[in-house]
Short mmCIF file of C-alpha atoms in Angstrom, two decimals:
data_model
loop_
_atom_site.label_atom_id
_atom_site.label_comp_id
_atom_site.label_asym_id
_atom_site.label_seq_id
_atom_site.Cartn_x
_atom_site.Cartn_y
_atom_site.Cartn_z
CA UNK A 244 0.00 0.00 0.00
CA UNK A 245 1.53 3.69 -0.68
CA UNK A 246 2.39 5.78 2.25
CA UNK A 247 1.62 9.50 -0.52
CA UNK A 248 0.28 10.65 2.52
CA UNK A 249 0.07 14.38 3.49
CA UNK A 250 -0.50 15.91 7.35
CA UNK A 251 -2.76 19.33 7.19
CA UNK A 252 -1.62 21.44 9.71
CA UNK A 253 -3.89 25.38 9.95
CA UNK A 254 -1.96 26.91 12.37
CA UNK A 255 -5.23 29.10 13.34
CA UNK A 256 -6.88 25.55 13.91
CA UNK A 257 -5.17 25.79 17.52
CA UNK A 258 -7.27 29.16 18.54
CA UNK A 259 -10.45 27.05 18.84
CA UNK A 260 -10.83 27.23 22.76
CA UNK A 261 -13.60 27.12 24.67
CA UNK A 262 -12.35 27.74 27.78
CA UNK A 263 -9.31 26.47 30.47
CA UNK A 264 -11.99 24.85 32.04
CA UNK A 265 -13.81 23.48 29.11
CA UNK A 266 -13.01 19.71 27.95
CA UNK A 267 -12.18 20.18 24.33
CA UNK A 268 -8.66 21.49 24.42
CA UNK A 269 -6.70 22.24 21.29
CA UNK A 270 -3.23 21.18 23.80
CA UNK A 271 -4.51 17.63 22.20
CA UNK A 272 -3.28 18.63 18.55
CA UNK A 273 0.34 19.27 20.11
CA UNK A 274 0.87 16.48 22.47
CA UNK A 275 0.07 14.34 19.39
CA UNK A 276 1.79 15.55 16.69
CA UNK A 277 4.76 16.00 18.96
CA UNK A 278 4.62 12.22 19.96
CA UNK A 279 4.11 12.06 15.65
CA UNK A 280 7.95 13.98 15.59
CA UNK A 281 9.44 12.22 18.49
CA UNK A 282 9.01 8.58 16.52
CA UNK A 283 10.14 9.57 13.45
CA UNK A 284 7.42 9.42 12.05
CA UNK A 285 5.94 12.70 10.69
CA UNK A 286 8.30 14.50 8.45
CA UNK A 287 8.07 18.40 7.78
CA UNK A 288 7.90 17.89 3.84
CA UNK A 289 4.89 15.90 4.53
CA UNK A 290 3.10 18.99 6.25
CA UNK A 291 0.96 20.66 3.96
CA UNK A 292 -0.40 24.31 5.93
CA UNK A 293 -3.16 25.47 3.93
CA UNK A 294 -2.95 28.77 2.17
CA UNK A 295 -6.17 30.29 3.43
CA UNK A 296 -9.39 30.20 5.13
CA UNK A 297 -13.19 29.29 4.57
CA UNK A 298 -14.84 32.42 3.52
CA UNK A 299 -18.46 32.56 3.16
CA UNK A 300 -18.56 31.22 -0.08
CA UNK A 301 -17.26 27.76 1.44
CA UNK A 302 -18.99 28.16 4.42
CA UNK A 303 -22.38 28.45 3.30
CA UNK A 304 -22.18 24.95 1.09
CA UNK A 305 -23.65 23.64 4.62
CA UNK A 306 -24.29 27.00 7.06
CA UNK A 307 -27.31 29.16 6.26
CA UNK A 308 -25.59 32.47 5.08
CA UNK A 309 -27.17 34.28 8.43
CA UNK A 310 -25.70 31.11 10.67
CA UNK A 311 -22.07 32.44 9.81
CA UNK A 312 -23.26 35.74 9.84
CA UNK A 313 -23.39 35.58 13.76
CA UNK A 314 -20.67 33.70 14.21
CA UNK A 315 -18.36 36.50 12.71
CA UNK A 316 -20.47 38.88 14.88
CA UNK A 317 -19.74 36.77 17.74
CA UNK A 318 -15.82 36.31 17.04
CA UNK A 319 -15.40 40.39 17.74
CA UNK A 320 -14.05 41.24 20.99
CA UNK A 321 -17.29 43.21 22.21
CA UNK A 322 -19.54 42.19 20.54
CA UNK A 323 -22.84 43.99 20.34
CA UNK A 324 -25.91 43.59 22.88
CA UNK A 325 -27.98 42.19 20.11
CA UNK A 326 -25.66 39.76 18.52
CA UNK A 327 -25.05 38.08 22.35
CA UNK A 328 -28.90 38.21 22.73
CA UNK A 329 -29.09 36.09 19.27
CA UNK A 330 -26.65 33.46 20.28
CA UNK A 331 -29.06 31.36 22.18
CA UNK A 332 -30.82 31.33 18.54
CA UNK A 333 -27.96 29.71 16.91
CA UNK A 334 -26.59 27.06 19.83
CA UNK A 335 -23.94 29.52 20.79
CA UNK A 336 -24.27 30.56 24.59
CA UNK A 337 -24.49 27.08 25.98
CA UNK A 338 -22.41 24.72 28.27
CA UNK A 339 -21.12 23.25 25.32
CA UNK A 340 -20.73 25.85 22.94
CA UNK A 341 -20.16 29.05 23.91
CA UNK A 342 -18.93 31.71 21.69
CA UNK A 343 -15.49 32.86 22.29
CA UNK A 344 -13.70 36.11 21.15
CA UNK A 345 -12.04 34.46 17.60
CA UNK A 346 -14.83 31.84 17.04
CA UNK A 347 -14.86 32.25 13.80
CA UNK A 348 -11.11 32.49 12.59
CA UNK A 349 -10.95 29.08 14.80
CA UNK A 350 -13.64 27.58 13.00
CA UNK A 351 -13.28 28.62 9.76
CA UNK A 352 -9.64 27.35 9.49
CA UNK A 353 -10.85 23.95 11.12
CA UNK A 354 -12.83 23.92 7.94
CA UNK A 355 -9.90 25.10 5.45
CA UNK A 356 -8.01 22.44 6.99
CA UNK A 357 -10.61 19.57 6.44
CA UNK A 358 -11.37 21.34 2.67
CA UNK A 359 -7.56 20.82 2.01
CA UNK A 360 -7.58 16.86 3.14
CA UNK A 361 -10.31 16.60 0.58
CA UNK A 362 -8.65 18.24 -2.27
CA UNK A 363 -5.12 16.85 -1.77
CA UNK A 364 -6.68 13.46 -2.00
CA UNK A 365 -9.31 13.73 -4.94
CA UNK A 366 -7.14 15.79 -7.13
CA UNK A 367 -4.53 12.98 -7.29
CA UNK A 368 -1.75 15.15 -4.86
CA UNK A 369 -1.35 12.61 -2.50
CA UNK A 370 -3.40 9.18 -2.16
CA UNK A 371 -4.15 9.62 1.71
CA UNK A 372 -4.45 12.61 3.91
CA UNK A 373 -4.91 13.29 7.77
CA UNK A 374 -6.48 16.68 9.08
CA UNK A 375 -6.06 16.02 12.81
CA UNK A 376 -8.01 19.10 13.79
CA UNK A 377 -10.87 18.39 11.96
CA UNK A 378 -13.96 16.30 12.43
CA UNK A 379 -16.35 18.84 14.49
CA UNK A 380 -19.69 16.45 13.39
CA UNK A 381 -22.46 18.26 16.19
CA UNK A 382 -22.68 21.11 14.01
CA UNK A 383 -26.03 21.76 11.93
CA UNK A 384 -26.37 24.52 9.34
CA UNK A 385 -28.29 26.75 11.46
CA UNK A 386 -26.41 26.08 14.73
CA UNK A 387 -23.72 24.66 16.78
CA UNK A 388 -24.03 21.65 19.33
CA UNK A 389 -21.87 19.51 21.12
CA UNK A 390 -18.60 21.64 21.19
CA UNK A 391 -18.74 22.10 17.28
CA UNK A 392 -18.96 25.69 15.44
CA UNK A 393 -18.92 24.80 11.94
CA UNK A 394 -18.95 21.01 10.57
CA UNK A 395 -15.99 20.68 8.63
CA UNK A 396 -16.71 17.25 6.96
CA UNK A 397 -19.67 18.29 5.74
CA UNK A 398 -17.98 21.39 4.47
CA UNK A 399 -15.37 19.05 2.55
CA UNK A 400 -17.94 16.05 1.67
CA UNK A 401 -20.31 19.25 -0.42
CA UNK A 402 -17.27 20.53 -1.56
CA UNK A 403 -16.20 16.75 -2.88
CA UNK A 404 -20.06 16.95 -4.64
CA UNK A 405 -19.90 19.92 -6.03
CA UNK A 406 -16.16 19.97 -7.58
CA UNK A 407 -15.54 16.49 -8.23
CA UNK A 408 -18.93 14.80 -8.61
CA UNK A 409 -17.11 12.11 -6.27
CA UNK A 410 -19.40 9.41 -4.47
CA UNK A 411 -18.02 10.13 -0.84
CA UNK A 412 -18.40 7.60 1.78
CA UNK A 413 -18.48 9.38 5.49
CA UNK A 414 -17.06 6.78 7.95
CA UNK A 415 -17.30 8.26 11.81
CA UNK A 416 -15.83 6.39 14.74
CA UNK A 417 -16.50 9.13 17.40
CA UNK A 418 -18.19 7.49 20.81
CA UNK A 419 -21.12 10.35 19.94
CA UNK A 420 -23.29 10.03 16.90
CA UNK A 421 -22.10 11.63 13.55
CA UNK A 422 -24.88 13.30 13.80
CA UNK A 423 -24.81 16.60 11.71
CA UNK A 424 -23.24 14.92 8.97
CA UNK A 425 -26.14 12.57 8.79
CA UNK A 426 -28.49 14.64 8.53
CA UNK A 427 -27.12 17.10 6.09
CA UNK A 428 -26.45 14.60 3.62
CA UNK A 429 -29.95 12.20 4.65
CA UNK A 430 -31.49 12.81 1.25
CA UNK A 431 -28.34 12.26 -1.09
CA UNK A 432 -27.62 9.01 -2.52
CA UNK A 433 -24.23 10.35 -3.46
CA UNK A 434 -23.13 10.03 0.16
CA UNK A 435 -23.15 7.39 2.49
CA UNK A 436 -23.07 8.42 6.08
CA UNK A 437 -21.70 5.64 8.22
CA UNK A 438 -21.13 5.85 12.09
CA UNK A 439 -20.66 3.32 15.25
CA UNK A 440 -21.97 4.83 18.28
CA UNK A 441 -22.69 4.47 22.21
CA UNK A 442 -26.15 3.82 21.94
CA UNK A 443 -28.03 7.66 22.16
CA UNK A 444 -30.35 5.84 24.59
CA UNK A 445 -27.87 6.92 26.82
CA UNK A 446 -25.47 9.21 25.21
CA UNK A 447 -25.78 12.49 23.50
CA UNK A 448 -26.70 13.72 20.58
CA UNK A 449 -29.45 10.62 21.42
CA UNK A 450 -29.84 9.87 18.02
CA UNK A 451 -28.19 7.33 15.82
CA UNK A 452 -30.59 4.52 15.59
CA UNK A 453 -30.79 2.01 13.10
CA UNK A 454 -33.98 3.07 11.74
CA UNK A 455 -32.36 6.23 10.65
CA UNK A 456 -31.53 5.21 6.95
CA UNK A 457 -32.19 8.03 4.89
CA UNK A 458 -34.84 9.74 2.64
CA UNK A 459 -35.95 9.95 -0.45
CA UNK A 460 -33.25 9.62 -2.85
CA UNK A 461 -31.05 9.44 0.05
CA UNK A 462 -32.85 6.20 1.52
CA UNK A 463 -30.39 3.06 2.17
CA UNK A 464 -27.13 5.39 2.15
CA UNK A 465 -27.02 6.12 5.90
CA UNK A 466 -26.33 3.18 7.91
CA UNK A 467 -25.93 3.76 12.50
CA UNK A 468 -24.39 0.75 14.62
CA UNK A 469 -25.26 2.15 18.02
CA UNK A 470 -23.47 -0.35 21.03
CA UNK A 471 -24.37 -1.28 24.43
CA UNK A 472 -22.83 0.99 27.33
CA UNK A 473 -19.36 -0.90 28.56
CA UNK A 474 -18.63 -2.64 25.08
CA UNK A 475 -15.61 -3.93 25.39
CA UNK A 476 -12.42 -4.36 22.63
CA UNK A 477 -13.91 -7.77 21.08
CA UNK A 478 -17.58 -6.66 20.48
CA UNK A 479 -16.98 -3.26 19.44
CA UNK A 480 -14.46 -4.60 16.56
CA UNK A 481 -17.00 -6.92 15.30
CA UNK A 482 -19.64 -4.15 14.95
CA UNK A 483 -17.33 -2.20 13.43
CA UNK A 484 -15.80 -4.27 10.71
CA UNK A 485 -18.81 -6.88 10.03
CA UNK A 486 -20.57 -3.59 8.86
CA UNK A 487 -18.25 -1.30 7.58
CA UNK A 488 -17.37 -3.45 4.97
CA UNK A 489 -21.19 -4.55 3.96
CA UNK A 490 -20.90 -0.89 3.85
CA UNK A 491 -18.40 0.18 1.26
CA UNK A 492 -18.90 -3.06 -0.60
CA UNK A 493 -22.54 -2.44 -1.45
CA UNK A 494 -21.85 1.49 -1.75
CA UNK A 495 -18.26 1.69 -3.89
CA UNK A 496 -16.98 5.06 -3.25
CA UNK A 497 -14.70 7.25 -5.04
CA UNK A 498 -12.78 8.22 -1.48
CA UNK A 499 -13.12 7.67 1.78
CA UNK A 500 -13.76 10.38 4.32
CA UNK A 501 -13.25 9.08 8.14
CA UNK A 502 -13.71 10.68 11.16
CA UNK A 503 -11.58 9.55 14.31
CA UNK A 504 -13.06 10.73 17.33
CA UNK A 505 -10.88 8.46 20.31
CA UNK A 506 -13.08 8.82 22.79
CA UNK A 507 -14.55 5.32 22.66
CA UNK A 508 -11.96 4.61 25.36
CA UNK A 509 -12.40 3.00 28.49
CA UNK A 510 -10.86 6.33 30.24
CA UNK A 511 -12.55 8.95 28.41
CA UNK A 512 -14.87 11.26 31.40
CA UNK A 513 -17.76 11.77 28.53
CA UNK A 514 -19.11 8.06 27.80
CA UNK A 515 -19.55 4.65 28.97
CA UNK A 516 -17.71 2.41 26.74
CA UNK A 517 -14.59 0.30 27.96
CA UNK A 518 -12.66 -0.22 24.92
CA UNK A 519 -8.93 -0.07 25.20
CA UNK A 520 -5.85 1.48 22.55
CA UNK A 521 -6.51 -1.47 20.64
CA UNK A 522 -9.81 0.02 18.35
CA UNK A 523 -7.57 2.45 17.41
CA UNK A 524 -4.89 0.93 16.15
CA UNK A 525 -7.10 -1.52 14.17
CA UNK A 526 -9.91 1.02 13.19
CA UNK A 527 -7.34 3.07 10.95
CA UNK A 528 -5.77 0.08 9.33
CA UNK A 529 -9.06 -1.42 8.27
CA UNK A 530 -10.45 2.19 6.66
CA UNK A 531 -6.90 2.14 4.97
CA UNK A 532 -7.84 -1.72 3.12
CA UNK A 533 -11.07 -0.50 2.61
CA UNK A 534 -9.86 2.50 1.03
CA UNK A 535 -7.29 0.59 -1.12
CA UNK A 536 -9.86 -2.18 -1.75
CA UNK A 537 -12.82 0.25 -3.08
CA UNK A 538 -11.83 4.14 -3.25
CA UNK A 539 -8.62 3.33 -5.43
CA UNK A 540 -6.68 4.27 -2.38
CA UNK A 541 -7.96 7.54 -1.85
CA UNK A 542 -8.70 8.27 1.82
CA UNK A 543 -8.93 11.86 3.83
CA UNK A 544 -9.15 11.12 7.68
CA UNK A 545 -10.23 13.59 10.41
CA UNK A 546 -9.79 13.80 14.31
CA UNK A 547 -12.94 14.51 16.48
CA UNK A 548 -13.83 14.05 19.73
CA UNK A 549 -11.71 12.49 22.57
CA UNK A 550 -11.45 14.04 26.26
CA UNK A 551 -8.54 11.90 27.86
CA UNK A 552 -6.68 14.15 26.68
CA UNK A 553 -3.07 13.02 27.93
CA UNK A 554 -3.18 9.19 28.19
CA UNK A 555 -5.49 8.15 25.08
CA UNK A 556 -5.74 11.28 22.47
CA UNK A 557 -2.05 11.57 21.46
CA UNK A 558 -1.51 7.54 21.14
CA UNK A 559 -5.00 6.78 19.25
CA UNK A 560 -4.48 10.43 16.82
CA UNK A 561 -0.61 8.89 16.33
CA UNK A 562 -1.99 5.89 15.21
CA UNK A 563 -4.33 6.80 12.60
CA UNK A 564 -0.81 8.74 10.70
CA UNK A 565 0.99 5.51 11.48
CA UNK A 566 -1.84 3.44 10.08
CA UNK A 567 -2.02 5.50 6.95
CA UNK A 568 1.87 5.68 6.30
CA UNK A 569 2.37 2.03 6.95
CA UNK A 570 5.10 3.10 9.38
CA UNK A 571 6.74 0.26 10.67
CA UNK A 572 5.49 0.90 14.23
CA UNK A 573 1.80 0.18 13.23
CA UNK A 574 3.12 -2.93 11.27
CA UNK A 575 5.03 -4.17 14.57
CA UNK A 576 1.89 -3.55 16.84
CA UNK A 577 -0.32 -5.76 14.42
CA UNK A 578 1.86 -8.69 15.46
CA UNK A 579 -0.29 -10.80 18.23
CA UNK A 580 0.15 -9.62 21.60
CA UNK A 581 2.82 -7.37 20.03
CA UNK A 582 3.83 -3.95 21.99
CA UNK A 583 5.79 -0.93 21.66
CA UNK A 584 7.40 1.82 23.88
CA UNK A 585 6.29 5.49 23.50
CA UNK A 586 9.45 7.64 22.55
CA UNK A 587 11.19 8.58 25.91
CA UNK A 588 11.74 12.50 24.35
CA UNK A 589 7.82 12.78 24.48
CA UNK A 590 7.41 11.27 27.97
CA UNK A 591 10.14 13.05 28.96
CA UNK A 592 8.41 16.36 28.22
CA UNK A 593 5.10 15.75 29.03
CA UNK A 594 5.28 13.57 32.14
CA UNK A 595 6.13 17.01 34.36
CA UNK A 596 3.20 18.43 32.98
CA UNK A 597 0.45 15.66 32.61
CA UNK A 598 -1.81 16.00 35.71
CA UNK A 599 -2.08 11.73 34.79
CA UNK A 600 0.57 9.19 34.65
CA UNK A 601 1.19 8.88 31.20
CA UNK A 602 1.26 5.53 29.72
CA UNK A 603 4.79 4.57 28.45
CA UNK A 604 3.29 1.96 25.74
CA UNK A 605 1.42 2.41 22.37
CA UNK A 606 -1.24 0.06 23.67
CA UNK A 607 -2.62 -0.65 26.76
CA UNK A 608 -1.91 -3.62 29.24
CA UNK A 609 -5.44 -4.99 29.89
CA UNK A 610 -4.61 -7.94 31.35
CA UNK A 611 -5.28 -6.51 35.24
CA UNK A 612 -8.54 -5.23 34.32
CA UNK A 613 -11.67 -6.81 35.24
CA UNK A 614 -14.06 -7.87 32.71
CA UNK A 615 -16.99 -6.08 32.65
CA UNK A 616 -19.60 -8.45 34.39
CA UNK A 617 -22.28 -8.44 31.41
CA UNK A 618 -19.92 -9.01 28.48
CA UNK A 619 -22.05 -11.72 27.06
CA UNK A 620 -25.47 -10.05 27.14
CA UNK A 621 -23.45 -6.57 25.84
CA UNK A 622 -21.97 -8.52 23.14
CA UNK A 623 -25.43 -10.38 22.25
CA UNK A 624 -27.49 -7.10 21.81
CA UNK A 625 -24.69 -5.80 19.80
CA UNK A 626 -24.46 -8.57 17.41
CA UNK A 627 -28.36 -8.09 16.95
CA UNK A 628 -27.85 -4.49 16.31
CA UNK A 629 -25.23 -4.80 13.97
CA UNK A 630 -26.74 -7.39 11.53
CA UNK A 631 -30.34 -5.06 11.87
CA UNK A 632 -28.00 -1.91 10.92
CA UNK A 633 -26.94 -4.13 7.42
CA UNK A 634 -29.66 -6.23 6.89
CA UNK A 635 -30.43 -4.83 3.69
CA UNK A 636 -26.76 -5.55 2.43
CA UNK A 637 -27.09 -9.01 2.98
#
């Protein structure tokens, strides 16, 4: 398999910042593409830095012109009484998603950088690309939700339709529901939205079911596999792969778009699923078949959510690039039972600073850890999901 891969890097992408307090912090795109540098493994001539931003033009191939309107309103230092009384209109004076002085550079270069992936890859530049800042999948084109101001992929899967005419299938690993992407792309046959999930019985958005299919034109191209709370390693990688690829078998797409959202992990603070390093490392490397077995190769992935900030972000956003390089790390951790020591340089500079003792391995040791007391009923009712999610592939 080729490692023509390209890193996106928007420098601005590193302004997007809720808050010190709030859980989606941008320190995440550092302490993994430094632990990228200190094993050799991400070169500077394969950093592309995109040239410019999303202007409105861009923007509004998802976001109703008067959406980004307010959010450029809202980036101002002061901005007026008016525009802050409007924000609770638009999803932007909540919990989650407050607007920040700068919103909208943030955002719109999260979006530049996503656009870029796309264009590198489907304009023949480079066969694989990885926008690690990327992947904000809450947002809707009239509002943001769940820490996500404008929704890049959807930005870069319209701008995919519109430039390329390419069939574009949307793969989203995130713990939380894809859901924005869904349902922007629910009536277009062109695109086929794909996402595994903690169930949204339990979990927001609290959608994701496996009734959601699509409409009209759009009906059979949107396929949710929605697990049981505490799915372990095991289960949640035979959800995953028994349907992904029904998925891009039946669907044949010109490139893959993935989003990689790590926080699927049995330490992550925002869900209830107790899977360990291992989804990630074999998550990426089956997207990359997939994309060499159906998309001629061509694959743009995307980071996402992920709130362990320290011990699981930096490993599972590492091992997407390693995945898609075919660096020789990933190839020694596919061995069975196979391990592999983090570079001492990187623990070395963020073990004074880590307010968590940082793991010293590329994958976890789950040997000590109990198994979760209902693995056989969890893995039961996932099974059943999964072959209701593709029954129609069958």
């Amino acid at each position: 398999m080729s490692s023509n891969a390209v890193f996106i890097r928007h420098p601005e992408s590193a302004l997007y910042k809720f808050g010190e307090e709030h859980p989606f912090n941008p320190i995440r795109l550092t302490l993994a593409g430094e632990l990228l540098q200190s094993a050799n493994a991400l070169q500077e001539e394969a950093i592309v830095i995109p040239a410019y931003t999303a202007d409105h033009s861009l923007l509004t191939l998802v976001h109703r012109p008067d959406y980004v309107d307010i959010v450029e309103k809202l980036s101002e230092d002061h901005p007026s009484p008016d525009d802050i009384g409007a924000a609770a209109k638009y999803g932007l004076d909540t919990e989650d998603t407050p607007f920040f002085p700068g919103i909208h550079t943030a955002a719109a270069a999260i979006v530049a950088g996503s656009v870029e992936a796309a264009d590198q890859v489907m304009s023949g530049k480079a066969l694989h690309a990885y926008h690690m800042a990327g992947g904000l999948h809450h947002a809707f084109p009239d509002r943001g939700a769940g820490f996500c101001v404008y929704n890049d992929a959807a930005v870069a899967i319209r701008h995919l339709r519109q430039t390329y005419n390419a069939r574009v299938l949307y793969i989203d690993t995130d713990v939380h529901h894809g859901d924005g992407v869904q349902w922007v792309f629910y009536d277009d046959p062109q695109v086929c939205t794909y996402s595994i999930h903690e169930t949204g019985k339990f979990l927001f958005p609290g959608t994701g079911f496996v009734h959601e299919k699509g409409t009209d034109a759009g009906f059979g191209t949107c396929f949710n596999v929605p697990v049981e709370p505490y799915t372990e390693d095991d289960s949640w990688l035979e959800s995953f792969r028994e349907s992904v690829e029904k998925v891009a078998a039946a669907f044949k797409p010109d490139i893959i778009i993935s989003q990689h959202g790590c926080d699927a992990h049995a330490y992550d603070p925002l869900s209830h699923i107790h899977c360990s390093m291992r989804i990630y490392k074999e998550m990426p490397a089956i997207i990359h078949e997939l994309a060499h077995r159906y998309a001629g190769g061509r694959w743009a992935a995307l980071g996402g959510g992920g709130y362990d900030i320290w011990r699981v972000v930096p490993r599972a956003w590492s091992l997407v690039w390693l995945a898609m390089t075919d660096h020789p790390i990933a190839a020694a951790l596919e061995e069975e039972g196979s391990n592999a020591p983090l570079p001492q340089q990187w623990l070395d500079r963020w073990k004074p600073l880590s307010p968590e003792e940082l793991p010293e391995w590329w994958l976890d040791d789950w040997s000590e850890v109990p198994p979760i007391p209902r693995r056989e009923e969890i893995t039961n009712k996932n099974r059943a999901v999964r072959l209701i999610a593709v029954q129609d592939l069958t």
